[in-house]
GROMACS .gro file of C-alpha atoms in nm:
model
  328
    1MET     CA    1   0.000   0.000   0.000
    2ILE     CA    2   0.133   0.343  -0.093
    3THR     CA    3  -0.017   0.693  -0.064
    4MET     CA    4   0.112   0.971  -0.285
    5ALA     CA    5   0.042   1.336  -0.212
    6LEU     CA    6   0.023   1.560  -0.518
    7ALA     CA    7  -0.012   1.935  -0.545
    8GLY     CA    8  -0.013   2.165  -0.844
    9ASP     CA    9   0.201   2.472  -0.905
   10VAL     CA   10   0.452   2.555  -0.633
   11MET     CA   11   0.598   2.890  -0.736
   12LEU     CA   12   0.881   2.985  -0.500
   13GLY     CA   13   1.012   3.280  -0.699
   14ARG     CA   14   0.953   3.653  -0.693
   15GLY     CA   15   0.756   3.759  -0.384
   16VAL     CA   16   0.760   3.412  -0.233
   17SER     CA   17   1.139   3.396  -0.255
   18ARG     CA   18   1.161   3.725  -0.066
   19ALA     CA   19   0.898   3.631   0.192
   20VAL     CA   20   1.040   3.294   0.292
   21ARG     CA   21   1.372   3.451   0.394
   22ASN     CA   22   1.190   3.568   0.705
   23MET     CA   23   0.979   3.255   0.762
   24ALA     CA   24   1.042   2.920   0.920
   25ALA     CA   25   1.086   2.667   0.641
   26SER     CA   26   0.760   2.495   0.734
   27ASP     CA   27   0.547   2.811   0.746
   28PRO     CA   28   0.434   2.815   0.380
   29TRP     CA   29   0.270   2.472   0.422
   30GLY     CA   30   0.063   2.570   0.725
   31ASP     CA   31  -0.160   2.309   0.885
   32LEU     CA   32  -0.131   2.082   0.581
   33LEU     CA   33   0.215   1.977   0.696
   34PRO     CA   34   0.095   1.678   0.905
   35ARG     CA   35  -0.103   1.546   0.608
   36LEU     CA   36   0.205   1.576   0.390
   37ALA     CA   37   0.420   1.400   0.647
   38ALA     CA   38   0.176   1.109   0.659
   39ALA     CA   39   0.203   1.045   0.283
   40ASP     CA   40   0.464   0.806   0.148
   41LEU     CA   41   0.562   1.040  -0.137
   42PHE     CA   42   0.499   1.406  -0.221
   43ILE     CA   43   0.520   1.533  -0.580
   44VAL     CA   44   0.459   1.888  -0.707
   45ASN     CA   45   0.512   2.102  -1.015
   46LEU     CA   46   0.800   2.343  -0.950
   47GLU     CA   47   0.686   2.660  -1.126
   48CYS     CA   48   1.013   2.856  -1.119
   49ALA     CA   49   1.387   2.834  -1.163
   50ILE     CA   50   1.604   2.805  -0.853
   51THR     CA   51   1.909   3.011  -0.934
   52ASP     CA   52   2.107   3.324  -0.860
   53HIS     CA   53   2.160   3.374  -1.233
   54ASP     CA   54   1.978   3.698  -1.314
   55ARG     CA   55   1.969   3.713  -1.693
   56PRO     CA   56   1.613   3.641  -1.807
   57TRP     CA   57   1.512   3.447  -2.116
   58SER     CA   58   1.568   3.671  -2.416
   59ARG     CA   59   1.497   3.451  -2.720
   60GLY     CA   60   1.134   3.554  -2.746
   61TRP     CA   61   0.886   3.771  -2.559
   62LYS     CA   62   0.784   3.651  -2.216
   63ARG     CA   63   0.574   3.843  -1.967
   64PHE     CA   64   0.666   3.666  -1.644
   65HIS     CA   65   1.004   3.537  -1.528
   66PHE     CA   66   1.002   3.339  -1.201
   67ARG     CA   67   1.320   3.284  -1.003
   68GLY     CA   68   1.381   3.182  -0.644
   69GLY     CA   69   1.715   3.187  -0.469
   70PRO     CA   70   1.871   2.863  -0.344
   71HIS     CA   71   1.733   2.939   0.004
   72VAL     CA   72   1.385   2.832  -0.116
   73LEU     CA   73   1.501   2.470  -0.116
   74LYS     CA   74   1.442   2.469   0.259
   75VAL     CA   75   1.069   2.509   0.186
   76LEU     CA   76   1.062   2.198  -0.034
   77ALA     CA   77   1.266   2.005   0.222
   78ALA     CA   78   1.037   2.106   0.510
   79ALA     CA   79   0.739   1.947   0.335
   80GLY     CA   80   0.933   1.635   0.240
   81VAL     CA   81   0.894   1.694  -0.134
   82ASP     CA   82   1.033   1.381  -0.299
   83ALA     CA   83   1.018   1.488  -0.664
   84VAL     CA   84   0.916   1.778  -0.883
   85SER     CA   85   0.814   1.823  -1.242
   86VAL     CA   86   1.031   2.080  -1.416
   87ALA     CA   87   0.852   2.043  -1.749
   88ASN     CA   88   0.677   2.378  -1.760
   89ASN     CA   89   0.690   2.730  -1.900
   90HIS     CA   90   0.911   2.878  -1.625
   91THR     CA   91   1.199   2.631  -1.592
   92LEU     CA   92   1.413   2.825  -1.842
   93ASP     CA   93   1.298   3.173  -1.740
   94PHE     CA   94   1.663   3.248  -1.664
   95GLU     CA   95   1.817   3.073  -1.961
   96GLU     CA   96   1.994   2.737  -1.965
   97GLN     CA   97   2.213   2.844  -1.674
   98GLY     CA   98   1.904   2.887  -1.461
   99LEU     CA   99   1.793   2.536  -1.558
  100PHE     CA  100   2.133   2.384  -1.483
  101ASP     CA  101   2.141   2.559  -1.145
  102THR     CA  102   1.790   2.435  -1.066
  103LEU     CA  103   1.878   2.075  -1.141
  104ALA     CA  104   2.203   2.095  -0.945
  105HIS     CA  105   2.027   2.244  -0.640
  106LEU     CA  106   1.757   1.975  -0.653
  107ASP     CA  107   2.020   1.702  -0.682
  108ARG     CA  108   2.210   1.834  -0.382
  109ALA     CA  109   1.885   1.846  -0.183
  110GLY     CA  110   1.800   1.487  -0.279
  111ILE     CA  111   1.483   1.590  -0.461
  112GLY     CA  112   1.403   1.398  -0.778
  113HIS     CA  113   1.311   1.583  -1.096
  114ALA     CA  114   1.173   1.500  -1.438
  115GLY     CA  115   1.084   1.693  -1.751
  116ALA     CA  116   1.391   1.903  -1.832
  117GLY     CA  117   1.760   1.843  -1.882
  118ARG     CA  118   2.076   1.902  -2.081
  119THR     CA  119   1.941   1.704  -2.377
  120LEU     CA  120   1.606   1.563  -2.487
  121ALA     CA  121   1.708   1.222  -2.353
  122ASP     CA  122   1.773   1.377  -2.013
  123ALA     CA  123   1.444   1.567  -2.020
  124ALA     CA  124   1.249   1.254  -2.111
  125ALA     CA  125   1.410   1.039  -1.842
  126PRO     CA  126   1.183   0.958  -1.548
  127ALA     CA  127   1.257   1.044  -1.188
  128TRP     CA  128   1.273   0.730  -0.973
  129LEU     CA  129   1.124   0.708  -0.625
  130GLU     CA  130   1.073   0.423  -0.379
  131ALA     CA  131   0.813   0.379  -0.107
  132GLY     CA  132   0.623   0.094   0.046
  133GLY     CA  133   0.841  -0.156  -0.135
  134GLN     CA  134   0.735  -0.013  -0.472
  135LYS     CA  135   0.929   0.171  -0.739
  136VAL     CA  136   0.750   0.482  -0.867
  137ALA     CA  137   0.853   0.655  -1.190
  138LEU     CA  138   0.762   1.017  -1.264
  139ILE     CA  139   0.747   1.108  -1.636
  140ALA     CA  140   0.692   1.477  -1.708
  141VAL     CA  141   0.596   1.663  -2.026
  142THR     CA  142   0.460   2.006  -2.119
  143ASP     CA  143   0.286   2.166  -2.416
  144ASN     CA  144   0.377   2.516  -2.290
  145GLU     CA  145   0.656   2.739  -2.427
  146ALA     CA  146   0.779   2.567  -2.742
  147GLY     CA  147   1.094   2.780  -2.731
  148PHE     CA  148   1.206   2.594  -2.419
  149ALA     CA  149   1.198   2.253  -2.591
  150ALA     CA  150   1.505   2.033  -2.550
  151THR     CA  151   1.662   1.876  -2.858
  152PRO     CA  152   1.894   1.576  -2.888
  153THR     CA  153   2.187   1.814  -2.848
  154SER     CA  154   2.053   2.112  -2.649
  155ALA     CA  155   1.903   2.173  -2.307
  156GLY     CA  156   1.537   2.238  -2.237
  157THR     CA  157   1.207   2.086  -2.145
  158HIS     CA  158   1.033   1.764  -2.247
  159TYR     CA  159   0.803   1.950  -2.483
  160LEU     CA  160   0.514   1.756  -2.632
  161PRO     CA  161   0.202   1.910  -2.788
  162VAL     CA  162  -0.125   1.749  -2.687
  163SER     CA  163  -0.203   1.533  -2.988
  164PRO     CA  164  -0.376   1.203  -3.060
  165SER     CA  165  -0.149   1.148  -3.358
  166ARG     CA  166  -0.011   0.800  -3.417
  167GLU     CA  167   0.343   0.933  -3.389
  168THR     CA  168   0.283   1.101  -3.051
  169LEU     CA  169   0.103   0.803  -2.900
  170ALA     CA  170   0.366   0.562  -3.031
  171TYR     CA  171   0.639   0.773  -2.870
  172LEU     CA  172   0.457   0.776  -2.537
  173ALA     CA  173   0.374   0.406  -2.557
  174ASP     CA  174   0.746   0.332  -2.598
  175LEU     CA  175   0.838   0.568  -2.314
  176ILE     CA  176   0.589   0.416  -2.070
  177ALA     CA  177   0.676   0.061  -2.175
  178SER     CA  178   1.049   0.120  -2.135
  179THR     CA  179   0.984   0.270  -1.792
  180ARG     CA  180   0.795  -0.046  -1.694
  181ARG     CA  181   1.079  -0.262  -1.823
  182ALA     CA  182   1.321  -0.058  -1.614
  183GLY     CA  183   1.132  -0.168  -1.305
  184ALA     CA  184   0.850   0.079  -1.242
  185ASP     CA  185   0.563  -0.061  -1.035
  186LEU     CA  186   0.371   0.266  -1.070
  187VAL     CA  187   0.401   0.527  -1.345
  188VAL     CA  188   0.298   0.886  -1.274
  189PHE     CA  189   0.250   1.093  -1.590
  190SER     CA  190   0.279   1.467  -1.524
  191ASN     CA  191   0.166   1.721  -1.785
  192HIS     CA  192   0.188   2.099  -1.759
  193TRP     CA  193  -0.068   2.165  -2.029
  194GLY     CA  194  -0.310   2.417  -2.165
  195PRO     CA  195  -0.384   2.784  -2.098
  196ASN     CA  196  -0.446   2.962  -1.770
  197MET     CA  197  -0.784   3.016  -1.604
  198VAL     CA  198  -0.974   2.729  -1.767
  199ASP     CA  199  -1.202   2.541  -1.529
  200ARG     CA  200  -1.282   2.235  -1.744
  201PRO     CA  201  -1.061   2.018  -1.964
  202PRO     CA  202  -1.151   2.041  -2.335
  203ALA     CA  203  -1.259   1.726  -2.513
  204HIS     CA  204  -0.921   1.665  -2.679
  205PHE     CA  205  -0.744   1.690  -2.342
  206ARG     CA  206  -0.980   1.427  -2.203
  207ALA     CA  207  -0.913   1.200  -2.498
  208PHE     CA  208  -0.538   1.246  -2.458
  209ALA     CA  209  -0.538   1.175  -2.085
  210ARG     CA  210  -0.748   0.864  -2.131
  211ALA     CA  211  -0.509   0.745  -2.402
  212ILE     CA  212  -0.214   0.785  -2.164
  213VAL     CA  213  -0.392   0.570  -1.906
  214GLU     CA  214  -0.467   0.312  -2.175
  215LEU     CA  215  -0.097   0.311  -2.267
  216GLY     CA  216  -0.012   0.206  -1.913
  217ALA     CA  217   0.018   0.512  -1.687
  218ASP     CA  218  -0.122   0.459  -1.337
  219LEU     CA  219  -0.186   0.826  -1.255
  220TYR     CA  220  -0.233   1.132  -1.476
  221PHE     CA  221  -0.114   1.447  -1.295
  222GLY     CA  222  -0.217   1.766  -1.476
  223HIS     CA  223  -0.144   2.130  -1.394
  224SER     CA  224  -0.109   2.472  -1.561
  225ALA     CA  225  -0.459   2.625  -1.553
  226HIS     CA  226  -0.411   2.781  -1.203
  227LEU     CA  227  -0.752   2.631  -1.124
  228VAL     CA  228  -0.842   2.285  -0.999
  229GLN     CA  229  -1.050   2.091  -1.249
  230GLY     CA  230  -1.263   1.783  -1.199
  231VAL     CA  231  -1.118   1.435  -1.155
  232GLU     CA  232  -1.200   1.127  -1.358
  233ILE     CA  233  -1.146   0.757  -1.291
  234HIS     CA  234  -1.071   0.585  -1.622
  235ARG     CA  235  -1.016   0.211  -1.633
  236GLY     CA  236  -0.960   0.219  -1.260
  237LYS     CA  237  -0.690   0.489  -1.279
  238PRO     CA  238  -0.715   0.852  -1.163
  239ILE     CA  239  -0.693   1.144  -1.403
  240LEU     CA  240  -0.629   1.471  -1.218
  241TYR     CA  241  -0.692   1.708  -1.507
  242ASP     CA  242  -0.558   2.009  -1.321
  243THR     CA  243  -0.436   2.028  -0.965
  244GLY     CA  244  -0.437   2.409  -0.956
  245ASP     CA  245  -0.202   2.630  -0.758
  246PHE     CA  246  -0.056   2.557  -0.416
  247ILE     CA  247   0.207   2.814  -0.313
  248ASP     CA  248   0.252   3.143  -0.497
  249ASP     CA  249   0.227   3.522  -0.489
  250TYR     CA  250  -0.028   3.551  -0.770
  251ALA     CA  251  -0.306   3.805  -0.802
  252VAL     CA  252  -0.642   3.646  -0.727
  253ASP     CA  253  -0.915   3.648  -0.988
  254PRO     CA  254  -1.232   3.740  -0.794
  255LEU     CA  255  -1.452   3.520  -1.014
  256MET     CA  256  -1.228   3.222  -1.098
  257ARG     CA  257  -1.071   3.213  -0.750
  258ASN     CA  258  -0.728   3.071  -0.819
  259ASP     CA  259  -0.666   3.094  -0.443
  260ARG     CA  260  -0.877   2.781  -0.388
  261SER     CA  261  -0.724   2.442  -0.440
  262PHE     CA  262  -0.678   2.088  -0.307
  263LEU     CA  263  -0.410   1.856  -0.181
  264PHE     CA  264  -0.463   1.526  -0.363
  265LEU     CA  265  -0.388   1.201  -0.178
  266VAL     CA  266  -0.386   0.893  -0.403
  267THR     CA  267  -0.361   0.544  -0.253
  268PHE     CA  268  -0.264   0.230  -0.442
  269ASP     CA  269  -0.257  -0.130  -0.328
  270GLY     CA  270  -0.004  -0.266  -0.573
  271GLN     CA  271  -0.124  -0.117  -0.902
  272ARG     CA  272  -0.487  -0.102  -0.789
  273LEU     CA  273  -0.630   0.238  -0.702
  274THR     CA  274  -0.815   0.206  -0.371
  275ARG     CA  275  -0.871   0.562  -0.251
  276LEU     CA  276  -0.861   0.921  -0.368
  277GLU     CA  277  -0.881   1.192  -0.102
  278LEU     CA  278  -0.905   1.564  -0.176
  279ILE     CA  279  -0.826   1.806   0.106
  280PRO     CA  280  -0.965   2.155   0.034
  281ALA     CA  281  -0.700   2.424   0.059
  282SER     CA  282  -0.698   2.801   0.072
  283LEU     CA  283  -0.404   3.003  -0.059
  284SER     CA  284  -0.273   3.336   0.066
  285PHE     CA  285   0.051   3.517  -0.010
  286ALA     CA  286   0.330   3.255   0.004
  287ARG     CA  287   0.117   3.023   0.217
  288VAL     CA  288  -0.137   2.743   0.192
  289ALA     CA  289  -0.372   2.610   0.461
  290ILE     CA  290  -0.665   2.374   0.504
  291ALA     CA  291  -0.975   2.567   0.397
  292GLN     CA  292  -1.215   2.670   0.673
  293GLU     CA  293  -1.590   2.727   0.663
  294PRO     CA  294  -1.770   2.865   0.476
  295GLU     CA  295  -1.500   2.860   0.208
  296ARG     CA  296  -1.437   2.487   0.253
  297ALA     CA  297  -1.797   2.403   0.162
  298THR     CA  298  -1.781   2.625  -0.147
  299ILE     CA  299  -1.457   2.466  -0.268
  300CYS     CA  300  -1.593   2.114  -0.216
  301ARG     CA  301  -1.926   2.188  -0.381
  302ARG     CA  302  -1.754   2.312  -0.695
  303MET     CA  303  -1.521   2.012  -0.718
  304LYS     CA  304  -1.804   1.765  -0.664
  305ALA     CA  305  -1.998   1.923  -0.950
  306LEU     CA  306  -1.700   1.935  -1.188
  307SER     CA  307  -1.610   1.574  -1.116
  308ALA     CA  308  -1.970   1.460  -1.157
  309GLU     CA  309  -1.960   1.604  -1.510
  310LEU     CA  310  -1.672   1.361  -1.573
  311GLY     CA  311  -1.863   1.065  -1.429
  312THR     CA  312  -1.689   1.064  -1.091
  313ARG     CA  313  -1.883   1.074  -0.767
  314LEU     CA  314  -1.696   1.229  -0.476
  315ASP     CA  315  -1.843   1.190  -0.128
  316GLU     CA  316  -1.794   1.449   0.142
  317ARG     CA  317  -1.674   1.316   0.476
  318ASP     CA  318  -1.510   1.489   0.771
  319GLY     CA  319  -1.439   1.801   0.568
  320VAL     CA  320  -1.269   1.628   0.274
  321LEU     CA  321  -1.380   1.471  -0.054
  322LEU     CA  322  -1.340   1.097  -0.106
  323TRP     CA  323  -1.355   0.836  -0.379
  324VAL     CA  324  -1.314   0.481  -0.255
  325ALA     CA  325  -1.299   0.170  -0.472
  326GLU     CA  326  -1.611  -0.042  -0.438
  327ASP     CA  327  -1.411  -0.341  -0.325
  328GLY     CA  328  -1.169  -0.131  -0.122
   0.00000   0.00000   0.00000
């Protein structure tokens, strides 16, 4: 039995980087810290470079450049983050040097990473984790920021447009199969995909995620929209279309409410999904906390409705949302 905690965008740059200099390392995680400590693994999307290199990306226009100093690693360590996706549209915000620094800092901290590297082969390589006697592989891709894409001879991200093409699916089938052959008991497929502020996955995203599950992934871990989207159980496997934001300094949209999110706890018995628990979370500047009433009820009501549209019933129990396998 293994329980993985997953959270969406953790952006430790800009205002967060400044704020955490004067915080205890555990402060940004608030009262969610005990729930994180109880999980066997914790995986997030790292939505910034970790570097002192201060030259921003200059090979194309970019509105936002996110960079945290090496001191932000203490925040990841305090929550026991085991691995991060670095396949996203901010990993190279401070050029290749920023990427290389990020990977080096993560390596020194003992935090796994997937989705970017010195070559395409490096970027495509999974991060390997172990817990509960099982080997877990994290594969990470993104369809954001084509200019960041790695090539066979240059650094960048594991860039992959969302496409049902035979070529794309064959590539992913080979990648997932080779990861299984390398010893993975569970395969987590992370995708930083789509535009911001979209509250439902479009039909072609749903088709793509289902195809990835059918190719052998055990868990689809989506992020990028800054909003949590509904969850779907497909062939007994969870699809988290978008896990929203988790730590950041972002402006809050008063209608879309990107300051409302969830911590996702996914439990497997072997390769069988037995339980999915969603803990409602409320975000403030550089901090996250368990949502309190009446906000908690509002967050849960929205997620129940969005998931119901995808054919997934979530029950509310003791302040959280639950899906439990019928024979679990």
